[in-house]
Amino acid sequence: MTLNPFIYNPQQALAAGQSGFITDSGAYVVTITDARFRVQPSGAKSMELSIETEEGRKAQYLHLYHEKKDGTANPYGLHLIHALMGCMGVRQLHPPTHPGGPVSEFIGKKVGLMLQKTLKTRADGKETYRLDIILPFFAQTRQTLREKLDGQTARDVDNRLASLKDKDERTLLPLHTPSFNDAIPF
């Protein structure tokens, strides 16, 4: 067996021990690698994004819920989708040609995203997390859409980042519920 020589690569050296996924709340400049409209089992509708940072860290299953299960609009998700469109210069999104098809207008676009980590408890009691998009911004300038339109310098991202914390939605599950038989001393 012949081995090729290893040539030191500083980027690979710094990546040692690092996750290939985004695992922390923060502000990231990303490229959207996938975007699809989804219908959840509950009937709610969302846009699902997959992203990759400039350093190669990824996040998947970022949902922007734009329609509630009862068919009414979800303003929070709609606002985020429109803010993304504004930050990326996308004027119109065309519905995919088939359910779950790609939203081609977003794929390959670069944008800044402030992400918040939410700690969760799965049904089996194990802990997990999800990342939520809380603020899009222009990748090149770090300006929010409002700052850009008002001709202001970028401040909102750094101001919000200074107080950004993980959300904790974990539930404590009882480890053991005593039964009648546990009370019998023999």
mmCIF file of C-alpha atoms in Angstrom:
data_model
loop_
_atom_site.group_PDB
_atom_site.id
_atom_site.type_symbol
_atom_site.label_atom_id
_atom_site.label_comp_id
_atom_site.label_asym_id
_atom_site.label_seq_id
_atom_site.Cartn_x
_atom_site.Cartn_y
_atom_site.Cartn_z
ATOM 1 C CA MET A 1 0.000 0.000 0.000
ATOM 2 C CA THR A 2 1.355 3.409 -0.960
ATOM 3 C CA LEU A 3 0.345 6.455 1.059
ATOM 4 C CA ASN A 4 0.506 9.972 -0.275
ATOM 5 C CA PRO A 5 2.316 12.477 1.933
ATOM 6 C CA PHE A 6 0.236 14.696 4.181
ATOM 7 C CA ILE A 7 0.702 18.397 3.584
ATOM 8 C CA TYR A 8 -0.345 20.584 6.493
ATOM 9 C CA ASN A 9 -3.671 22.334 5.863
ATOM 10 C CA PRO A 10 -4.450 25.026 8.502
ATOM 11 C CA GLN A 11 -8.209 25.038 7.757
ATOM 12 C CA GLN A 12 -8.458 21.292 8.256
ATOM 13 C CA ALA A 13 -6.360 21.528 11.426
ATOM 14 C CA LEU A 14 -8.708 24.137 12.906
ATOM 15 C CA ALA A 15 -11.726 21.993 12.053
ATOM 16 C CA ALA A 16 -10.511 19.143 14.288
ATOM 17 C CA GLY A 17 -13.030 18.472 17.032
ATOM 18 C CA GLN A 18 -15.568 20.872 15.515
ATOM 19 C CA SER A 19 -19.075 19.871 14.528
ATOM 20 C CA GLY A 20 -20.011 20.037 10.880
ATOM 21 C CA PHE A 21 -23.334 21.553 11.938
ATOM 22 C CA ILE A 22 -24.408 24.864 13.414
ATOM 23 C CA THR A 23 -25.123 24.120 17.064
ATOM 24 C CA ASP A 24 -25.207 27.588 18.650
ATOM 25 C CA SER A 25 -27.351 30.704 18.615
ATOM 26 C CA GLY A 26 -25.662 33.456 16.646
ATOM 27 C CA ALA A 27 -25.422 35.506 13.460
ATOM 28 C CA TYR A 28 -24.177 33.635 10.398
ATOM 29 C CA VAL A 29 -23.558 34.457 6.754
ATOM 30 C CA VAL A 30 -24.946 31.485 4.856
ATOM 31 C CA THR A 31 -25.756 30.155 1.434
ATOM 32 C CA ILE A 32 -29.166 28.546 1.054
ATOM 33 C CA THR A 33 -28.467 25.059 -0.253
ATOM 34 C CA ASP A 34 -32.096 23.906 -0.379
ATOM 35 C CA ALA A 35 -35.518 25.538 -0.042
ATOM 36 C CA ARG A 36 -38.854 23.753 -0.309
ATOM 37 C CA PHE A 37 -42.486 24.413 0.557
ATOM 38 C CA ARG A 38 -43.773 21.733 2.934
ATOM 39 C CA VAL A 39 -47.145 20.734 4.343
ATOM 40 C CA GLN A 40 -46.854 19.357 7.867
ATOM 41 C CA PRO A 41 -48.985 16.410 9.089
ATOM 42 C CA SER A 42 -51.019 18.951 11.109
ATOM 43 C CA GLY A 43 -51.853 20.827 7.892
ATOM 44 C CA ALA A 44 -49.598 23.820 8.648
ATOM 45 C CA LYS A 45 -47.540 25.056 5.698
ATOM 46 C CA SER A 46 -43.907 26.087 5.860
ATOM 47 C CA MET A 47 -40.871 26.892 3.818
ATOM 48 C CA GLU A 48 -38.051 24.545 4.815
ATOM 49 C CA LEU A 49 -34.470 25.722 4.367
ATOM 50 C CA SER A 50 -31.082 24.039 4.463
ATOM 51 C CA ILE A 51 -28.067 26.329 4.793
ATOM 52 C CA GLU A 52 -24.283 26.274 4.874
ATOM 53 C CA THR A 53 -21.948 28.850 6.417
ATOM 54 C CA GLU A 54 -18.850 30.178 4.716
ATOM 55 C CA GLU A 55 -16.851 27.857 7.009
ATOM 56 C CA GLY A 56 -18.816 24.812 5.824
ATOM 57 C CA ARG A 57 -21.074 24.341 8.875
ATOM 58 C CA LYS A 58 -24.611 23.311 8.003
ATOM 59 C CA ALA A 59 -28.149 23.455 9.331
ATOM 60 C CA GLN A 60 -31.179 21.674 7.958
ATOM 61 C CA TYR A 61 -34.909 21.682 8.579
ATOM 62 C CA LEU A 62 -35.218 25.396 9.333
ATOM 63 C CA HIS A 63 -38.956 25.988 9.034
ATOM 64 C CA LEU A 64 -40.688 29.286 8.344
ATOM 65 C CA TYR A 65 -44.361 28.573 9.045
ATOM 66 C CA HIS A 66 -46.401 30.875 6.815
ATOM 67 C CA GLU A 67 -49.831 29.239 7.117
ATOM 68 C CA LYS A 68 -51.463 27.793 10.216
ATOM 69 C CA LYS A 69 -53.190 24.408 10.230
ATOM 70 C CA ASP A 70 -56.582 26.144 10.047
ATOM 71 C CA GLY A 71 -55.553 27.791 6.757
ATOM 72 C CA THR A 72 -55.065 31.294 8.141
ATOM 73 C CA ALA A 73 -51.892 33.230 7.555
ATOM 74 C CA ASN A 74 -49.057 33.075 10.097
ATOM 75 C CA PRO A 75 -47.770 36.673 10.065
ATOM 76 C CA TYR A 76 -44.448 35.890 11.807
ATOM 77 C CA GLY A 77 -43.403 33.349 9.168
ATOM 78 C CA LEU A 78 -44.696 35.485 6.303
ATOM 79 C CA HIS A 79 -42.694 38.480 7.572
ATOM 80 C CA LEU A 80 -39.527 36.378 7.718
ATOM 81 C CA ILE A 81 -40.027 35.035 4.181
ATOM 82 C CA HIS A 82 -40.537 38.562 2.839
ATOM 83 C CA ALA A 83 -37.510 39.852 4.789
ATOM 84 C CA LEU A 84 -35.430 37.050 3.264
ATOM 85 C CA MET A 85 -36.689 37.993 -0.180
ATOM 86 C CA GLY A 86 -35.743 41.633 0.422
ATOM 87 C CA CYS A 87 -32.275 40.798 1.751
ATOM 88 C CA MET A 88 -31.565 38.549 -1.251
ATOM 89 C CA GLY A 89 -33.163 40.761 -3.908
ATOM 90 C CA VAL A 90 -35.831 38.204 -4.800
ATOM 91 C CA ARG A 91 -39.000 39.897 -6.087
ATOM 92 C CA GLN A 92 -41.223 36.849 -6.565
ATOM 93 C CA LEU A 93 -41.338 33.201 -5.539
ATOM 94 C CA HIS A 94 -42.916 30.806 -7.988
ATOM 95 C CA PRO A 95 -44.727 27.799 -6.560
ATOM 96 C CA PRO A 96 -42.862 24.545 -7.224
ATOM 97 C CA THR A 97 -44.089 22.422 -10.097
ATOM 98 C CA HIS A 98 -44.763 19.509 -7.724
ATOM 99 C CA PRO A 99 -45.416 19.224 -3.958
ATOM 100 C CA GLY A 100 -42.161 19.537 -2.037
ATOM 101 C CA GLY A 101 -40.351 20.778 -5.118
ATOM 102 C CA PRO A 102 -37.497 23.266 -4.812
ATOM 103 C CA VAL A 103 -37.930 27.017 -4.416
ATOM 104 C CA SER A 104 -35.276 27.782 -7.001
ATOM 105 C CA GLU A 105 -35.273 31.546 -6.391
ATOM 106 C CA PHE A 106 -33.659 31.003 -2.951
ATOM 107 C CA ILE A 107 -31.242 28.169 -3.731
ATOM 108 C CA GLY A 108 -27.639 29.339 -4.014
ATOM 109 C CA LYS A 109 -28.397 32.798 -2.569
ATOM 110 C CA LYS A 110 -26.230 34.265 0.182
ATOM 111 C CA VAL A 111 -27.875 35.936 3.191
ATOM 112 C CA GLY A 112 -27.210 36.692 6.828
ATOM 113 C CA LEU A 113 -29.317 34.875 9.418
ATOM 114 C CA MET A 114 -29.573 35.337 13.145
ATOM 115 C CA LEU A 115 -30.425 31.920 14.551
ATOM 116 C CA GLN A 116 -31.717 31.082 18.003
ATOM 117 C CA LYS A 117 -31.197 27.641 19.506
ATOM 118 C CA THR A 118 -34.247 26.184 21.261
ATOM 119 C CA LEU A 119 -33.622 23.304 23.666
ATOM 120 C CA LYS A 120 -36.363 20.659 23.494
ATOM 121 C CA THR A 121 -37.304 17.333 25.072
ATOM 122 C CA ARG A 122 -38.250 14.560 22.660
ATOM 123 C CA ALA A 123 -41.149 12.203 23.332
ATOM 124 C CA ASP A 124 -38.668 9.524 24.482
ATOM 125 C CA GLY A 125 -37.264 11.920 27.110
ATOM 126 C CA LYS A 126 -33.977 12.608 25.326
ATOM 127 C CA GLU A 127 -32.835 16.166 24.839
ATOM 128 C CA THR A 128 -32.527 17.781 21.420
ATOM 129 C CA TYR A 129 -32.585 21.249 19.896
ATOM 130 C CA ARG A 130 -33.793 23.137 16.881
ATOM 131 C CA LEU A 131 -32.611 26.363 15.289
ATOM 132 C CA ASP A 132 -35.073 29.139 14.508
ATOM 133 C CA ILE A 133 -34.504 32.055 12.153
ATOM 134 C CA ILE A 134 -35.207 35.239 14.064
ATOM 135 C CA LEU A 135 -33.686 37.913 11.837
ATOM 136 C CA PRO A 136 -32.425 37.957 8.240
ATOM 137 C CA PHE A 137 -29.838 40.554 7.221
ATOM 138 C CA PHE A 138 -27.741 41.528 4.216
ATOM 139 C CA ALA A 139 -24.700 39.252 4.030
ATOM 140 C CA GLN A 140 -22.380 41.951 2.680
ATOM 141 C CA THR A 141 -23.238 44.773 5.118
ATOM 142 C CA ARG A 142 -24.913 43.132 8.169
ATOM 143 C CA GLN A 143 -27.752 45.630 7.722
ATOM 144 C CA THR A 144 -31.307 44.519 8.359
ATOM 145 C CA LEU A 145 -33.823 45.286 5.644
ATOM 146 C CA ARG A 146 -35.146 48.229 7.706
ATOM 147 C CA GLU A 147 -31.642 49.666 8.158
ATOM 148 C CA LYS A 148 -30.909 49.314 4.435
ATOM 149 C CA LEU A 149 -34.177 50.965 3.377
ATOM 150 C CA ASP A 150 -33.723 53.794 5.906
ATOM 151 C CA GLY A 151 -30.075 54.351 4.903
ATOM 152 C CA GLN A 152 -28.809 53.519 8.404
ATOM 153 C CA THR A 153 -25.580 51.820 9.360
ATOM 154 C CA ALA A 154 -25.687 48.217 10.596
ATOM 155 C CA ARG A 155 -26.422 48.090 14.328
ATOM 156 C CA ASP A 156 -29.460 45.864 14.875
ATOM 157 C CA VAL A 157 -27.682 42.538 14.362
ATOM 158 C CA ASP A 158 -24.924 43.315 16.867
ATOM 159 C CA ASN A 159 -27.378 44.855 19.369
ATOM 160 C CA ARG A 160 -29.652 41.823 19.267
ATOM 161 C CA LEU A 161 -26.699 39.443 19.273
ATOM 162 C CA ALA A 162 -25.453 40.972 22.548
ATOM 163 C CA SER A 163 -28.587 39.775 24.373
ATOM 164 C CA LEU A 164 -29.351 36.626 22.361
ATOM 165 C CA LYS A 165 -29.786 33.547 24.537
ATOM 166 C CA ASP A 166 -30.843 29.990 23.907
ATOM 167 C CA LYS A 167 -34.532 29.313 24.533
ATOM 168 C CA ASP A 168 -35.257 26.471 26.920
ATOM 169 C CA GLU A 169 -38.482 24.584 26.188
ATOM 170 C CA ARG A 170 -37.396 21.325 27.789
ATOM 171 C CA THR A 171 -39.916 19.497 29.917
ATOM 172 C CA LEU A 172 -39.020 17.502 32.964
ATOM 173 C CA LEU A 173 -40.353 13.983 32.770
ATOM 174 C CA PRO A 174 -40.850 12.041 35.995
ATOM 175 C CA LEU A 175 -38.191 9.360 36.395
ATOM 176 C CA HIS A 176 -40.351 7.057 38.484
ATOM 177 C CA THR A 177 -43.873 7.333 39.772
ATOM 178 C CA PRO A 178 -44.351 5.382 42.993
ATOM 179 C CA SER A 179 -47.095 2.794 42.851
ATOM 180 C CA PHE A 180 -49.045 1.114 45.643
ATOM 181 C CA ASN A 181 -46.648 -1.841 45.607
ATOM 182 C CA ASP A 182 -43.664 0.471 46.247
ATOM 183 C CA ALA A 183 -45.170 1.393 49.620
ATOM 184 C CA ILE A 184 -45.177 -2.234 50.887
ATOM 185 C CA PRO A 185 -42.047 -2.776 53.022
ATOM 186 C CA PHE A 186 -41.524 -6.454 52.088
#
